[in-house]
């Protein structure tokens, strides 16, 4: 069985502010009945799973919400994480300075450095020569301390827009398929 997770990643949240922001967003999702209140369920992985609420379908693409699946719901991550596509590719990469798109860059060493929090996590753009943190580049992955994973639920863009307004931060979307 494969699992699809639609991650909305806050790329601006610091490690210190991630838990409070996670609680703020979780409360908002409960108030709008996108998720159910109460303690989360334990899922097959290591993250707690908040079950979808009665209003979740209004925030998801048509027929893209797995209410009836045991693994369906919201996972919240509040630690340094590389949110990856699973079986999908990491690229293409888009330079945060010049906007040039590159299909193949040496992304693994800067990703490891970013995840470990030490070493050089920069990637240099072949087009403009500017070096930037791998976390600033646009790709199929996102780097951050706060992520909201909608397991078996492909949510509408307006949910990401609302979460960006609620947090005041930039967000990235990652489609994970495991």
PDB file of C-alpha atoms in Angstrom:
ATOM      1  CA  UNK A   1       0.000   0.000   0.000  1.00  0.00           C
ATOM      2  CA  UNK A   2       1.302   3.440  -0.850  1.00  0.00           C
ATOM      3  CA  UNK A   3       0.655   6.579   1.165  1.00  0.00           C
ATOM      4  CA  UNK A   4       0.324  10.104  -0.207  1.00  0.00           C
ATOM      5  CA  UNK A   5       0.988  13.069   2.065  1.00  0.00           C
ATOM      6  CA  UNK A   6       0.418  16.689   1.098  1.00  0.00           C
ATOM      7  CA  UNK A   7       2.887  18.702   3.207  1.00  0.00           C
ATOM      8  CA  UNK A   8       2.440  22.407   3.895  1.00  0.00           C
ATOM      9  CA  UNK A   9       5.837  23.481   5.218  1.00  0.00           C
ATOM     10  CA  UNK A  10       6.545  26.741   7.048  1.00  0.00           C
ATOM     11  CA  UNK A  11      10.030  27.596   5.783  1.00  0.00           C
ATOM     12  CA  UNK A  12      10.423  30.650   8.045  1.00  0.00           C
ATOM     13  CA  UNK A  13       9.562  29.166  11.461  1.00  0.00           C
ATOM     14  CA  UNK A  14      12.517  28.793  13.797  1.00  0.00           C
ATOM     15  CA  UNK A  15      13.034  25.768  16.018  1.00  0.00           C
ATOM     16  CA  UNK A  16      12.033  27.904  18.995  1.00  0.00           C
ATOM     17  CA  UNK A  17       8.749  29.180  17.557  1.00  0.00           C
ATOM     18  CA  UNK A  18       7.633  25.995  15.758  1.00  0.00           C
ATOM     19  CA  UNK A  19       5.775  24.377  18.721  1.00  0.00           C
ATOM     20  CA  UNK A  20       3.719  27.510  19.468  1.00  0.00           C
ATOM     21  CA  UNK A  21       2.900  28.038  15.788  1.00  0.00           C
ATOM     22  CA  UNK A  22       1.933  24.377  15.450  1.00  0.00           C
ATOM     23  CA  UNK A  23      -0.498  24.735  18.343  1.00  0.00           C
ATOM     24  CA  UNK A  24      -1.944  27.948  16.885  1.00  0.00           C
ATOM     25  CA  UNK A  25      -2.540  26.310  13.508  1.00  0.00           C
ATOM     26  CA  UNK A  26      -3.889  23.112  15.086  1.00  0.00           C
ATOM     27  CA  UNK A  27      -6.415  25.158  17.105  1.00  0.00           C
ATOM     28  CA  UNK A  28      -7.465  27.017  13.948  1.00  0.00           C
ATOM     29  CA  UNK A  29      -7.917  23.725  12.068  1.00  0.00           C
ATOM     30  CA  UNK A  30     -10.054  22.389  14.954  1.00  0.00           C
ATOM     31  CA  UNK A  31     -12.184  25.571  15.048  1.00  0.00           C
ATOM     32  CA  UNK A  32     -12.882  25.222  11.311  1.00  0.00           C
ATOM     33  CA  UNK A  33     -13.594  21.460  11.814  1.00  0.00           C
ATOM     34  CA  UNK A  34     -10.883  20.504   9.324  1.00  0.00           C
ATOM     35  CA  UNK A  35      -9.489  18.169  11.996  1.00  0.00           C
ATOM     36  CA  UNK A  36     -11.145  16.699  15.059  1.00  0.00           C
ATOM     37  CA  UNK A  37     -10.251  17.929  18.552  1.00  0.00           C
ATOM     38  CA  UNK A  38      -8.782  15.722  21.193  1.00  0.00           C
ATOM     39  CA  UNK A  39      -5.716  13.593  21.443  1.00  0.00           C
ATOM     40  CA  UNK A  40      -4.264  12.356  18.177  1.00  0.00           C
ATOM     41  CA  UNK A  41      -4.208   8.703  17.210  1.00  0.00           C
ATOM     42  CA  UNK A  42      -0.956   6.795  16.961  1.00  0.00           C
ATOM     43  CA  UNK A  43      -0.271   5.942  13.322  1.00  0.00           C
ATOM     44  CA  UNK A  44       1.950   3.271  11.795  1.00  0.00           C
ATOM     45  CA  UNK A  45       4.870   5.710  11.624  1.00  0.00           C
ATOM     46  CA  UNK A  46       6.138   7.775  14.522  1.00  0.00           C
ATOM     47  CA  UNK A  47       3.914  10.859  14.247  1.00  0.00           C
ATOM     48  CA  UNK A  48       0.567  11.387  15.984  1.00  0.00           C
ATOM     49  CA  UNK A  49      -2.354  11.591  13.568  1.00  0.00           C
ATOM     50  CA  UNK A  50      -5.250  14.024  13.986  1.00  0.00           C
ATOM     51  CA  UNK A  51      -8.330  12.637  12.219  1.00  0.00           C
ATOM     52  CA  UNK A  52     -10.083  14.719   9.556  1.00  0.00           C
ATOM     53  CA  UNK A  53     -13.150  16.613  10.687  1.00  0.00           C
ATOM     54  CA  UNK A  54     -16.500  17.122   8.942  1.00  0.00           C
ATOM     55  CA  UNK A  55     -15.347  20.288   7.105  1.00  0.00           C
ATOM     56  CA  UNK A  56     -12.098  18.823   5.718  1.00  0.00           C
ATOM     57  CA  UNK A  57     -13.668  17.900   2.380  1.00  0.00           C
ATOM     58  CA  UNK A  58     -14.439  21.576   1.685  1.00  0.00           C
ATOM     59  CA  UNK A  59     -10.690  22.295   1.852  1.00  0.00           C
ATOM     60  CA  UNK A  60      -9.587  19.346  -0.302  1.00  0.00           C
ATOM     61  CA  UNK A  61      -9.629  18.633  -4.016  1.00  0.00           C
ATOM     62  CA  UNK A  62     -12.675  16.666  -5.131  1.00  0.00           C
ATOM     63  CA  UNK A  63     -12.382  12.976  -4.209  1.00  0.00           C
ATOM     64  CA  UNK A  64      -8.943  13.608  -2.698  1.00  0.00           C
ATOM     65  CA  UNK A  65      -9.663  12.995   0.980  1.00  0.00           C
ATOM     66  CA  UNK A  66      -9.330   9.527   2.450  1.00  0.00           C
ATOM     67  CA  UNK A  67     -11.784   9.819   5.382  1.00  0.00           C
ATOM     68  CA  UNK A  68     -12.298   6.067   5.488  1.00  0.00           C
ATOM     69  CA  UNK A  69      -8.612   5.125   5.579  1.00  0.00           C
ATOM     70  CA  UNK A  70      -7.062   4.332   8.955  1.00  0.00           C
ATOM     71  CA  UNK A  71      -3.907   6.245   8.026  1.00  0.00           C
ATOM     72  CA  UNK A  72      -5.765   9.409   6.877  1.00  0.00           C
ATOM     73  CA  UNK A  73      -5.425  12.596   8.889  1.00  0.00           C
ATOM     74  CA  UNK A  74      -3.041  15.382   9.838  1.00  0.00           C
ATOM     75  CA  UNK A  75       0.529  14.904  11.034  1.00  0.00           C
ATOM     76  CA  UNK A  76       2.388  17.848  12.579  1.00  0.00           C
ATOM     77  CA  UNK A  77       6.189  18.054  12.606  1.00  0.00           C
ATOM     78  CA  UNK A  78       7.962  20.545  14.884  1.00  0.00           C
ATOM     79  CA  UNK A  79      11.606  19.674  14.409  1.00  0.00           C
ATOM     80  CA  UNK A  80      14.327  20.244  11.822  1.00  0.00           C
ATOM     81  CA  UNK A  81      13.155  18.195   8.845  1.00  0.00           C
ATOM     82  CA  UNK A  82      13.842  17.742   5.172  1.00  0.00           C
ATOM     83  CA  UNK A  83      10.343  17.307   3.753  1.00  0.00           C
ATOM     84  CA  UNK A  84      10.915  15.105   0.723  1.00  0.00           C
ATOM     85  CA  UNK A  85       8.847  13.698  -2.105  1.00  0.00           C
ATOM     86  CA  UNK A  86       9.498  10.072  -1.163  1.00  0.00           C
ATOM     87  CA  UNK A  87       9.615   8.255  -4.467  1.00  0.00           C
ATOM     88  CA  UNK A  88       9.569  11.554  -6.396  1.00  0.00           C
ATOM     89  CA  UNK A  89      12.492  13.622  -7.586  1.00  0.00           C
ATOM     90  CA  UNK A  90      14.046  16.483  -5.668  1.00  0.00           C
ATOM     91  CA  UNK A  91      14.467  18.718  -8.740  1.00  0.00           C
ATOM     92  CA  UNK A  92      14.260  20.759 -10.793  1.00  0.00           C
ATOM     93  CA  UNK A  93      15.918  23.494  -8.769  1.00  0.00           C
ATOM     94  CA  UNK A  94      15.053  27.182  -9.105  1.00  0.00           C
ATOM     95  CA  UNK A  95      17.666  29.733  -8.007  1.00  0.00           C
ATOM     96  CA  UNK A  96      16.315  32.124  -5.348  1.00  0.00           C
ATOM     97  CA  UNK A  97      18.325  34.998  -6.869  1.00  0.00           C
ATOM     98  CA  UNK A  98      18.040  34.838 -10.658  1.00  0.00           C
ATOM     99  CA  UNK A  99      15.182  32.356 -11.122  1.00  0.00           C
ATOM    100  CA  UNK A 100      17.193  30.069 -13.403  1.00  0.00           C
ATOM    101  CA  UNK A 101      16.009  26.448 -13.456  1.00  0.00           C
ATOM    102  CA  UNK A 102      18.488  23.576 -13.225  1.00  0.00           C
ATOM    103  CA  UNK A 103      17.686  19.888 -13.567  1.00  0.00           C
ATOM    104  CA  UNK A 104      20.749  18.397 -11.938  1.00  0.00           C
ATOM    105  CA  UNK A 105      22.732  20.006  -9.119  1.00  0.00           C
ATOM    106  CA  UNK A 106      24.845  18.461  -6.326  1.00  0.00           C
ATOM    107  CA  UNK A 107      22.041  18.709  -3.757  1.00  0.00           C
ATOM    108  CA  UNK A 108      22.983  15.877  -1.397  1.00  0.00           C
ATOM    109  CA  UNK A 109      25.938  17.470   0.505  1.00  0.00           C
ATOM    110  CA  UNK A 110      24.113  20.775   1.186  1.00  0.00           C
ATOM    111  CA  UNK A 111      20.974  18.858   2.215  1.00  0.00           C
ATOM    112  CA  UNK A 112      22.961  16.769   4.704  1.00  0.00           C
ATOM    113  CA  UNK A 113      24.684  19.913   6.036  1.00  0.00           C
ATOM    114  CA  UNK A 114      21.351  21.700   6.477  1.00  0.00           C
ATOM    115  CA  UNK A 115      19.785  18.702   8.232  1.00  0.00           C
ATOM    116  CA  UNK A 116      22.761  18.290  10.582  1.00  0.00           C
ATOM    117  CA  UNK A 117      22.838  22.055  11.227  1.00  0.00           C
ATOM    118  CA  UNK A 118      26.539  22.289  10.477  1.00  0.00           C
ATOM    119  CA  UNK A 119      28.822  22.662   7.493  1.00  0.00           C
ATOM    120  CA  UNK A 120      28.190  24.396   4.192  1.00  0.00           C
ATOM    121  CA  UNK A 121      24.554  24.047   3.196  1.00  0.00           C
ATOM    122  CA  UNK A 122      24.840  26.340   0.193  1.00  0.00           C
ATOM    123  CA  UNK A 123      24.200  25.489  -3.420  1.00  0.00           C
ATOM    124  CA  UNK A 124      25.810  27.676  -6.119  1.00  0.00           C
ATOM    125  CA  UNK A 125      23.774  28.664  -9.145  1.00  0.00           C
ATOM    126  CA  UNK A 126      25.579  27.824 -12.405  1.00  0.00           C
ATOM    127  CA  UNK A 127      23.789  30.728 -14.127  1.00  0.00           C
ATOM    128  CA  UNK A 128      24.428  33.667 -11.766  1.00  0.00           C
ATOM    129  CA  UNK A 129      27.182  32.262  -9.531  1.00  0.00           C
ATOM    130  CA  UNK A 130      25.355  33.143  -6.305  1.00  0.00           C
ATOM    131  CA  UNK A 131      25.575  30.676  -3.421  1.00  0.00           C
ATOM    132  CA  UNK A 132      22.453  30.291  -1.265  1.00  0.00           C
ATOM    133  CA  UNK A 133      21.284  27.923   1.438  1.00  0.00           C
ATOM    134  CA  UNK A 134      19.655  24.829  -0.051  1.00  0.00           C
ATOM    135  CA  UNK A 135      16.589  25.793   2.020  1.00  0.00           C
ATOM    136  CA  UNK A 136      16.095  28.925  -0.105  1.00  0.00           C
ATOM    137  CA  UNK A 137      16.059  27.089  -3.431  1.00  0.00           C
ATOM    138  CA  UNK A 138      12.690  26.007  -4.878  1.00  0.00           C
ATOM    139  CA  UNK A 139      12.504  22.301  -5.630  1.00  0.00           C
ATOM    140  CA  UNK A 140      10.270  19.310  -4.977  1.00  0.00           C
ATOM    141  CA  UNK A 141      11.468  19.335  -1.361  1.00  0.00           C
ATOM    142  CA  UNK A 142      11.227  21.822   1.517  1.00  0.00           C
ATOM    143  CA  UNK A 143      13.434  22.451   4.539  1.00  0.00           C
ATOM    144  CA  UNK A 144      11.983  23.638   7.822  1.00  0.00           C
ATOM    145  CA  UNK A 145      11.116  23.174  11.475  1.00  0.00           C
ATOM    146  CA  UNK A 146       7.342  23.137  11.007  1.00  0.00           C
ATOM    147  CA  UNK A 147       5.225  21.051   8.654  1.00  0.00           C
ATOM    148  CA  UNK A 148       1.600  20.026   8.382  1.00  0.00           C
ATOM    149  CA  UNK A 149       1.166  16.709   6.590  1.00  0.00           C
ATOM    150  CA  UNK A 150      -2.282  15.918   5.237  1.00  0.00           C
ATOM    151  CA  UNK A 151      -2.096  12.140   4.858  1.00  0.00           C
ATOM    152  CA  UNK A 152      -4.339  10.897   2.057  1.00  0.00           C
ATOM    153  CA  UNK A 153      -5.700  14.404   1.629  1.00  0.00           C
ATOM    154  CA  UNK A 154      -4.718  16.686  -1.258  1.00  0.00           C
ATOM    155  CA  UNK A 155      -5.735  20.085   0.016  1.00  0.00           C
ATOM    156  CA  UNK A 156      -6.710  23.158  -1.992  1.00  0.00           C
ATOM    157  CA  UNK A 157      -4.239  26.027  -2.395  1.00  0.00           C
ATOM    158  CA  UNK A 158      -6.512  28.288  -0.374  1.00  0.00           C
ATOM    159  CA  UNK A 159      -5.678  26.286   2.774  1.00  0.00           C
ATOM    160  CA  UNK A 160      -1.994  27.094   2.264  1.00  0.00           C
ATOM    161  CA  UNK A 161      -2.926  30.744   1.708  1.00  0.00           C
ATOM    162  CA  UNK A 162      -4.887  30.796   4.969  1.00  0.00           C
ATOM    163  CA  UNK A 163      -2.028  29.152   6.884  1.00  0.00           C
ATOM    164  CA  UNK A 164       0.443  31.678   5.439  1.00  0.00           C
ATOM    165  CA  UNK A 165      -1.797  34.507   6.623  1.00  0.00           C
ATOM    166  CA  UNK A 166      -2.223  32.884  10.045  1.00  0.00           C
ATOM    167  CA  UNK A 167       1.521  32.356  10.589  1.00  0.00           C
ATOM    168  CA  UNK A 168       2.788  35.377   8.662  1.00  0.00           C
ATOM    169  CA  UNK A 169       5.382  33.103   7.036  1.00  0.00           C
ATOM    170  CA  UNK A 170       6.325  31.746   3.639  1.00  0.00           C
ATOM    171  CA  UNK A 171       5.118  28.211   2.939  1.00  0.00           C
ATOM    172  CA  UNK A 172       6.151  25.509   0.508  1.00  0.00           C
ATOM    173  CA  UNK A 173       4.134  22.531  -0.677  1.00  0.00           C
ATOM    174  CA  UNK A 174       5.640  19.043  -0.938  1.00  0.00           C
ATOM    175  CA  UNK A 175       3.802  16.039  -2.375  1.00  0.00           C
ATOM    176  CA  UNK A 176       5.190  12.931  -0.706  1.00  0.00           C
ATOM    177  CA  UNK A 177       4.498   9.447  -2.042  1.00  0.00           C
ATOM    178  CA  UNK A 178       5.799   6.479  -0.063  1.00  0.00           C
TER     179      UNK A 178
END
